[in-house]
CSV table of C-alpha atoms in Angstrom, one decimal:
chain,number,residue,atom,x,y,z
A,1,UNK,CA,-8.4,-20.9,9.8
A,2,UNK,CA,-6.8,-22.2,12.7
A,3,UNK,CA,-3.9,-19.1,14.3
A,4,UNK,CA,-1.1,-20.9,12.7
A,5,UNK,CA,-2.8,-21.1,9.5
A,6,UNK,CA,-4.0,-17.3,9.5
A,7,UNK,CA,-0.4,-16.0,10.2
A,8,UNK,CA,0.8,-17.8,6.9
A,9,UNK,CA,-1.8,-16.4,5.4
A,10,UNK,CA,-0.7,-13.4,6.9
A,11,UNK,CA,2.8,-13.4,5.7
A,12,UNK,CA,2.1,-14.7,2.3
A,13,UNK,CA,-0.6,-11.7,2.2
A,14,UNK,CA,2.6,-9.5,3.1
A,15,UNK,CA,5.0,-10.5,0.5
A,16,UNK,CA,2.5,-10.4,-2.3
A,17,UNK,CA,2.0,-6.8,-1.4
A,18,UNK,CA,5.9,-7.0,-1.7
A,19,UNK,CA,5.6,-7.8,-4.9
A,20,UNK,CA,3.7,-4.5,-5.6
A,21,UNK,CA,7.1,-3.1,-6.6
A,22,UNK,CA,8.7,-5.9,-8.1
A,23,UNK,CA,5.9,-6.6,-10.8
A,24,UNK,CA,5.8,-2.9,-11.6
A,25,UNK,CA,8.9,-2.8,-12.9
A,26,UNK,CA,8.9,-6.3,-14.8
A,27,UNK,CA,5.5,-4.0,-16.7
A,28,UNK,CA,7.2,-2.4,-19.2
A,29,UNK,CA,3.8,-0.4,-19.3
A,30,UNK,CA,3.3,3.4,-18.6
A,31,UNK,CA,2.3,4.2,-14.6
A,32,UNK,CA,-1.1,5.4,-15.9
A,33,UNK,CA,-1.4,2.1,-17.8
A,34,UNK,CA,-0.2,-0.5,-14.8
A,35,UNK,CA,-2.3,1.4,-12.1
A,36,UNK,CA,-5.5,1.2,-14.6
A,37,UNK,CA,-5.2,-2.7,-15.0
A,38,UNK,CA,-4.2,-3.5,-11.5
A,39,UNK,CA,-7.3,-1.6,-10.7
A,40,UNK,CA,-9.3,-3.5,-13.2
A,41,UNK,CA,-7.8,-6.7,-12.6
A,42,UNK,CA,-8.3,-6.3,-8.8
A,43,UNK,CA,-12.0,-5.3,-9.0
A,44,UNK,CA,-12.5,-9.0,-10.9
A,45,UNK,CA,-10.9,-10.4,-7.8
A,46,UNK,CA,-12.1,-8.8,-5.3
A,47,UNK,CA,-15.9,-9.3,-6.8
A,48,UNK,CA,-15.0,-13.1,-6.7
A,49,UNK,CA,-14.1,-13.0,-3.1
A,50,UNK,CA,-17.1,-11.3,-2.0
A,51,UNK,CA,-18.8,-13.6,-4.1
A,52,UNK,CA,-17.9,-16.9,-2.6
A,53,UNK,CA,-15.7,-16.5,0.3
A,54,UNK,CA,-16.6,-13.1,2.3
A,55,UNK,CA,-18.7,-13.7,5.3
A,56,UNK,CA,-19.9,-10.1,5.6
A,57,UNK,CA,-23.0,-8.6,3.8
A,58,UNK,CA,-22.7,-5.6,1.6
A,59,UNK,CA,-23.8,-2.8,3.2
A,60,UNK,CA,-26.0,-0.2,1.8
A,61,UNK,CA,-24.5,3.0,1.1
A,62,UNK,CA,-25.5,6.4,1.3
A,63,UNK,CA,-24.5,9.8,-0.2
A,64,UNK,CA,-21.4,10.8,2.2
A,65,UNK,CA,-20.6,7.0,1.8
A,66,UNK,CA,-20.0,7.5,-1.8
A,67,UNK,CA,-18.0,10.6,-1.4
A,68,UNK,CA,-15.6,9.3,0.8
A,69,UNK,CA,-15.1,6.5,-1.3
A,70,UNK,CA,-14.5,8.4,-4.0
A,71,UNK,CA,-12.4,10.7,-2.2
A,72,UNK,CA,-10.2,7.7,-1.2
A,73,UNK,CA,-10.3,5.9,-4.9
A,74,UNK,CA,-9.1,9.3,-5.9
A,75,UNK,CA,-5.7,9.2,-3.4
A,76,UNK,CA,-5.2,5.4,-4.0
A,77,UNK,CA,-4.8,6.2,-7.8
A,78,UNK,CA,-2.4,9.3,-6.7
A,79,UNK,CA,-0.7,7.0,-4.3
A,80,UNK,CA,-0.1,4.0,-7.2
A,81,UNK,CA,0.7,6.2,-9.7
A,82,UNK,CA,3.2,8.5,-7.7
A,83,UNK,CA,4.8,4.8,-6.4
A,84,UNK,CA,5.3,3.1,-10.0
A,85,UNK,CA,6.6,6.3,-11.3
A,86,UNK,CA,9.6,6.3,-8.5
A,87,UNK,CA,9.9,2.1,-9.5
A,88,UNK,CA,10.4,3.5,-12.4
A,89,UNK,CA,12.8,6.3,-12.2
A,90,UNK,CA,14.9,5.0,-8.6
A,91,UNK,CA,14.1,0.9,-8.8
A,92,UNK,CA,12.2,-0.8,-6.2
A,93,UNK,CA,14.0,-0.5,-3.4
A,94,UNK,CA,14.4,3.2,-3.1
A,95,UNK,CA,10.3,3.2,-3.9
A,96,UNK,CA,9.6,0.8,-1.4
A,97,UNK,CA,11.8,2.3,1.4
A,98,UNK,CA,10.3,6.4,0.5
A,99,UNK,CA,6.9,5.1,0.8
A,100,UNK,CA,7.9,3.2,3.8
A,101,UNK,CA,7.8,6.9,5.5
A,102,UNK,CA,4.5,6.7,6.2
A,103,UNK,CA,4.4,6.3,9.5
A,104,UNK,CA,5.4,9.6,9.7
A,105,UNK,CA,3.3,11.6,8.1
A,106,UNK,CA,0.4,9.4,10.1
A,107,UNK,CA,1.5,11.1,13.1
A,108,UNK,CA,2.1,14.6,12.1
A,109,UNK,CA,-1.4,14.3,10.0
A,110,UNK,CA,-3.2,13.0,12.6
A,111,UNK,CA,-1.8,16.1,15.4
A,112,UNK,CA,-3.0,18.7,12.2
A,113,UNK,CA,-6.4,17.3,11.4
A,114,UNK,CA,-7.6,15.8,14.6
A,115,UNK,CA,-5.6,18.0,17.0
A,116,UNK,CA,-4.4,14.8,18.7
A,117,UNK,CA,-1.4,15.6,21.2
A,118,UNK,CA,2.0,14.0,19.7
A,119,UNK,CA,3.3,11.8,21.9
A,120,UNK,CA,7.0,11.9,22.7
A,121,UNK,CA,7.6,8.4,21.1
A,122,UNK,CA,5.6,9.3,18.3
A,123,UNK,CA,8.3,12.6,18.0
A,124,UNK,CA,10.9,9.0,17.7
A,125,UNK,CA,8.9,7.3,15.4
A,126,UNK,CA,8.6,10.4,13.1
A,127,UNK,CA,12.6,11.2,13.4
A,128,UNK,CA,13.9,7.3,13.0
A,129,UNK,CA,11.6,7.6,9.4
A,130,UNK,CA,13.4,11.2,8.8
A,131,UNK,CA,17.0,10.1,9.2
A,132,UNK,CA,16.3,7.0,7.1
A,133,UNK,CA,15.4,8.6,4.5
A,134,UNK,CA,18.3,11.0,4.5
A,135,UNK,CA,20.3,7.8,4.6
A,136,UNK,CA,18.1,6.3,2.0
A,137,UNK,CA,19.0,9.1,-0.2
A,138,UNK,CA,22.0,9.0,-2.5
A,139,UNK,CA,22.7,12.6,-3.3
A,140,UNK,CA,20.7,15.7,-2.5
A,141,UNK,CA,21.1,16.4,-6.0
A,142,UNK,CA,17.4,17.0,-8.1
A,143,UNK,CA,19.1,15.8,-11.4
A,144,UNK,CA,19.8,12.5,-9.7
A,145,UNK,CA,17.0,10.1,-10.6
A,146,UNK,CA,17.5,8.5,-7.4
A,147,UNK,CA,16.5,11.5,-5.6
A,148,UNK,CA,13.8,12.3,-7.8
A,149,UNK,CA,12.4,8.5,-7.7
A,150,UNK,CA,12.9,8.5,-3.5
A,151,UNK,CA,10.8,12.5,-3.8
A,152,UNK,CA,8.2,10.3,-5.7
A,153,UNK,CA,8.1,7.5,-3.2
A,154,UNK,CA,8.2,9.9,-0.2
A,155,UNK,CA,4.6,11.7,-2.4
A,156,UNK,CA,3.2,8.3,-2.6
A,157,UNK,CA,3.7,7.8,1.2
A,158,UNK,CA,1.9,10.9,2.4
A,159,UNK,CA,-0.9,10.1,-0.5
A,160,UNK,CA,-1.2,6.4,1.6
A,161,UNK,CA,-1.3,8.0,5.3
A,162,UNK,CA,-4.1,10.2,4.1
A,163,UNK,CA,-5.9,7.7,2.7
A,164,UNK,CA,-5.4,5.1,5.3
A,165,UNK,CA,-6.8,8.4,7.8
A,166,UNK,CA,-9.8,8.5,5.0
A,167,UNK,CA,-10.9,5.0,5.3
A,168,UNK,CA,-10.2,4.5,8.9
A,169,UNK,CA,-13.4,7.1,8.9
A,170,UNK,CA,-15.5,4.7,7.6
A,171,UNK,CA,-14.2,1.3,8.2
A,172,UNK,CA,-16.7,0.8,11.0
A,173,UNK,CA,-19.6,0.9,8.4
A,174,UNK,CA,-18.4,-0.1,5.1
A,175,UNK,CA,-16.8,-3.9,4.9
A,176,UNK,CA,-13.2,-3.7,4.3
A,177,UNK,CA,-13.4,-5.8,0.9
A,178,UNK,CA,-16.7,-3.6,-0.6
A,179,UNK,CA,-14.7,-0.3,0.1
A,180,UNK,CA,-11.5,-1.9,-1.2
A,181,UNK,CA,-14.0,-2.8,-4.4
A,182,UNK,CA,-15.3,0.8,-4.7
A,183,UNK,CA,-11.9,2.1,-4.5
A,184,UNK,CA,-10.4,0.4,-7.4
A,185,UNK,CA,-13.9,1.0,-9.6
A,186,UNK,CA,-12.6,4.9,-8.5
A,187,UNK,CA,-9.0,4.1,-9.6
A,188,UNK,CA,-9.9,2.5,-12.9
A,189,UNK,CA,-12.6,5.0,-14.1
A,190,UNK,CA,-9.4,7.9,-12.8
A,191,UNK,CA,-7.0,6.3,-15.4
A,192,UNK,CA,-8.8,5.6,-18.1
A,193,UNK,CA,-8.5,9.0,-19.8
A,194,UNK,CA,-4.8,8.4,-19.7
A,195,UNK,CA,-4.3,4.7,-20.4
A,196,UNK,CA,-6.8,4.4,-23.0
A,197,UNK,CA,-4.6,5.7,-25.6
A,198,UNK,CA,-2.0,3.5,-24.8
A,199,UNK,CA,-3.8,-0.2,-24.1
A,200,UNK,CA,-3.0,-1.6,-27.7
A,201,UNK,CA,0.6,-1.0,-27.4
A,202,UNK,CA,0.6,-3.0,-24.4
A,203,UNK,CA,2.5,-6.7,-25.0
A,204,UNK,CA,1.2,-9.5,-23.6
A,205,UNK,CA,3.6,-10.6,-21.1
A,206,UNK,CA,3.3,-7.4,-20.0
A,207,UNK,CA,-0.6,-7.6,-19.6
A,208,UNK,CA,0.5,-11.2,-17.5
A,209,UNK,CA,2.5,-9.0,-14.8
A,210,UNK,CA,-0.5,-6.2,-14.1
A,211,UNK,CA,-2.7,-9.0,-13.7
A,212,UNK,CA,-0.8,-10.9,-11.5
A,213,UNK,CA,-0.2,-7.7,-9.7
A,214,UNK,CA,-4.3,-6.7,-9.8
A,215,UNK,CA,-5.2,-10.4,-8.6
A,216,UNK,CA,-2.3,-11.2,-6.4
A,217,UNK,CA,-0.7,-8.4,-5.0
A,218,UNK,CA,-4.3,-6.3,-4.2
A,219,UNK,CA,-7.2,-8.8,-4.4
A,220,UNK,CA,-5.7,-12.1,-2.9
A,221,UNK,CA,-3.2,-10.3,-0.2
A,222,UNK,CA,-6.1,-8.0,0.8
A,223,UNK,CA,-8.5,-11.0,1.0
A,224,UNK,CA,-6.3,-12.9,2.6
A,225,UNK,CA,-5.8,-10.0,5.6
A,226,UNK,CA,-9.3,-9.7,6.1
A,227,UNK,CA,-9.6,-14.0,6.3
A,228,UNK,CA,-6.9,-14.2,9.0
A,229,UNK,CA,-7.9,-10.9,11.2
A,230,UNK,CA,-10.9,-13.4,11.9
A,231,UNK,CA,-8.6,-15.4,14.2
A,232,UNK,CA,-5.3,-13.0,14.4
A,233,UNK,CA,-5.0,-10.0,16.7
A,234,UNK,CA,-4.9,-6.5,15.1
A,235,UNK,CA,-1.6,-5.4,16.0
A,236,UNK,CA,0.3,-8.8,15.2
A,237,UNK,CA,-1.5,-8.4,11.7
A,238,UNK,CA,-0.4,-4.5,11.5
A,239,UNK,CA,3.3,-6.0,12.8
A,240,UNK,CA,3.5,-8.6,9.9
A,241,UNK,CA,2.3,-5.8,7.2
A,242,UNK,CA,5.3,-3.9,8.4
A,243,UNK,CA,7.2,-6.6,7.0
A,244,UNK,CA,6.4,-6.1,3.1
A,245,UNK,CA,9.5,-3.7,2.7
A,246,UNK,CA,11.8,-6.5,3.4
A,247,UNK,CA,9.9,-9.2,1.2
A,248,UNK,CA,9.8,-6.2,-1.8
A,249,UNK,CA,13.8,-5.1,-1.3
A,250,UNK,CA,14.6,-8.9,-0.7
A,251,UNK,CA,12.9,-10.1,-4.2
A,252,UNK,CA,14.6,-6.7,-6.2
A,253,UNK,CA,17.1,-7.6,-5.1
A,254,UNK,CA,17.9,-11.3,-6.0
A,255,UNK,CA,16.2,-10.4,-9.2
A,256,UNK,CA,17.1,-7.0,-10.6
A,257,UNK,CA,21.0,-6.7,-8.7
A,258,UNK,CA,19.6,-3.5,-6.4
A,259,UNK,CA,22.4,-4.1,-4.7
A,260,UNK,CA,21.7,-1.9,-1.4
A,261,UNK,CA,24.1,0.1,0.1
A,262,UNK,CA,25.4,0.3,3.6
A,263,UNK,CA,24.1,3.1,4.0
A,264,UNK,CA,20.6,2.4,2.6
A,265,UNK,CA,20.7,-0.7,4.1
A,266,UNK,CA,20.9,1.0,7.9
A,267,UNK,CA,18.4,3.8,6.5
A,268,UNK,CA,15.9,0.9,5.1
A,269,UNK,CA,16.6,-0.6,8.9
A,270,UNK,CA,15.5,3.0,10.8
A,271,UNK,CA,12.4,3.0,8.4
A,272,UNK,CA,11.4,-0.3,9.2
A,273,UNK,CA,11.6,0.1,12.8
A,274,UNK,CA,9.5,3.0,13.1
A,275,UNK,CA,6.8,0.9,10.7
A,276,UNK,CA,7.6,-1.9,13.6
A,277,UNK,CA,7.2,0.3,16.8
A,278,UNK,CA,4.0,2.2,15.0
A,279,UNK,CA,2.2,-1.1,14.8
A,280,UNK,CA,3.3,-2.0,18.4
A,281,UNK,CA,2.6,0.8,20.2
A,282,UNK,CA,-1.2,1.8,18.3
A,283,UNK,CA,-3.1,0.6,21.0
A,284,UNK,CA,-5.9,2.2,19.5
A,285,UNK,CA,-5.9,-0.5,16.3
A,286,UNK,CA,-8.9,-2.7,15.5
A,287,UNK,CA,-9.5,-5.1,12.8
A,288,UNK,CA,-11.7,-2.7,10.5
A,289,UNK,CA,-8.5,-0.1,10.7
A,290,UNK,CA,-5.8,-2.4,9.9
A,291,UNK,CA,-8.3,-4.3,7.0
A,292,UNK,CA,-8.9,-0.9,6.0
A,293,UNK,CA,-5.0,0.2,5.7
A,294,UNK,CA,-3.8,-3.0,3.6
A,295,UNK,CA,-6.7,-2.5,1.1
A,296,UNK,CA,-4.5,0.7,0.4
A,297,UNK,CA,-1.5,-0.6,-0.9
């Protein structure tokens, strides 16, 4: 990949994750159901990337290897699950913008567990999420779906900042595409129980949108992150990520009528400027982290 080339790749990578939302709610399948066959559908992918196209080896693992990536595949399937349940209830945009918030909860998460000092622009970053999401918000009213959907998102955010904190533990051993390939095994095996049940009620055109969503929006866009970070700098690949909200709300948008409001359109902004500024100013970023973070979503 020449830089030009990798930044497409990187953008395209970006709206397919935008699409995360978007194919969810063309699924007229259960939560439980989508979140199984994306996993399943994604593992197939993935495989085939490592297969032919990855250029790292696959690294032996050992015991607290395979807890952690259990532990992770565990809060990916909580993270899916609690996100298609809010596309569900409160449409795409209001999912996409709640779990936007987690920036925030990176920050605040990161001064709990690893008793890192917050940083007065982190105290911004963390404020310019908060009064987006009061903007985001409709009503504070619990029988609102809206509210309950953007409560769901919000869930699925803080489920995505502690596992992006999991895996950054181990993305200096374990190659970004094998733990992303674990993870979904994890996912899949979780959902099972609960989608079994369900899997011959499931029409076909409906089976066409989790796979594109498995193949496309998890195994493609995360193999086509870890391609271009051979070329692209970490932080313009974390900046460009930040960008999936506005590909996802874009797409509803034309297709479904989510007409945003004013209002949500300037809290959507806020969010999106504090994913912005906490890609710009993580110094700290490397290519195993941010290869790490877009295997989660």
């Amino acid at each position: 990949m020449t830089p030009r080339t990798a930044l497409g790749a990187l953008h395209i990578g970006a709206l397919m994750f935008g699409l995360t939302g978007v194919f969810g709610k063309l699924a007229a399948a259960s939560p439980a159901v989508i979140v199984f066959g994306r996993a399943a559908f994604a593992v197939l992918a993935l495989a085939f990337f490592a297969r032919f196209a990855s250029q790292n080896g696959w690294q032996k693992l050992h015991a607290v290897d395979w807890r952690r990536l259990a532990l992770s595949g565990v809060l990916l399937a909580g993270h899916w699950v609690s996100f298609f349940v809010s596309v569900k209830i409160a449409g795409v945009a209001i999912a996409t913008l709640g779990f936007a918030s987690f920036p925030a909860f990176t920050v605040i998460l990161e001064g709990l567990i690893f008793r890192e000092r917050i940083r007065a622009n982190e105290i911004v970053l963390v404020v310019l999420v908060s009064l987006g999401l009061v903007l985001v918000t409709p009503a504070f009213d619990l029988g609102s779906g809206a509210t309950v959907g953007l409560l769901w998102a919000v869930l699925s955010g803080l489920l995505f900042s502690l596992l992006s904190l999991t895996n950054r533990a181990s993305s200096g051993r374990i190659p970004a595409v094998q733990a992303a390939l674990c993870q979904n095994v994890v996912v899949a095996l979780c959902l099972l129980p609960f989608a079994a049940p369900q899997l011959s009620e499931v029409r076909a055109l409906d089976w066409l949108w989790i796979a594109l969503l498995g193949v496309f929006c998890t195994g493609v866009a995360h193999s086509l992150f870890v391609a271009s970070l051979a070329v692209i700098k970490a932080r313009t690949a974390a900046v460009v990520f930040a960008m999936e909200p506005v590909y996802g709300i874009t797409i509803a948008w034309l297709l479904f009528s989510e007409t945003p409001t004013l209002r949500m359109l300037i809290g959507g902004a806020l969010i999106i400027i504090a994913i912005v500024v906490s890609a710009r100013m993580s110094g700290s970023a490397n290519k195993k982290t941010v290869a790490a973070e877009a295997a989660s979503h």
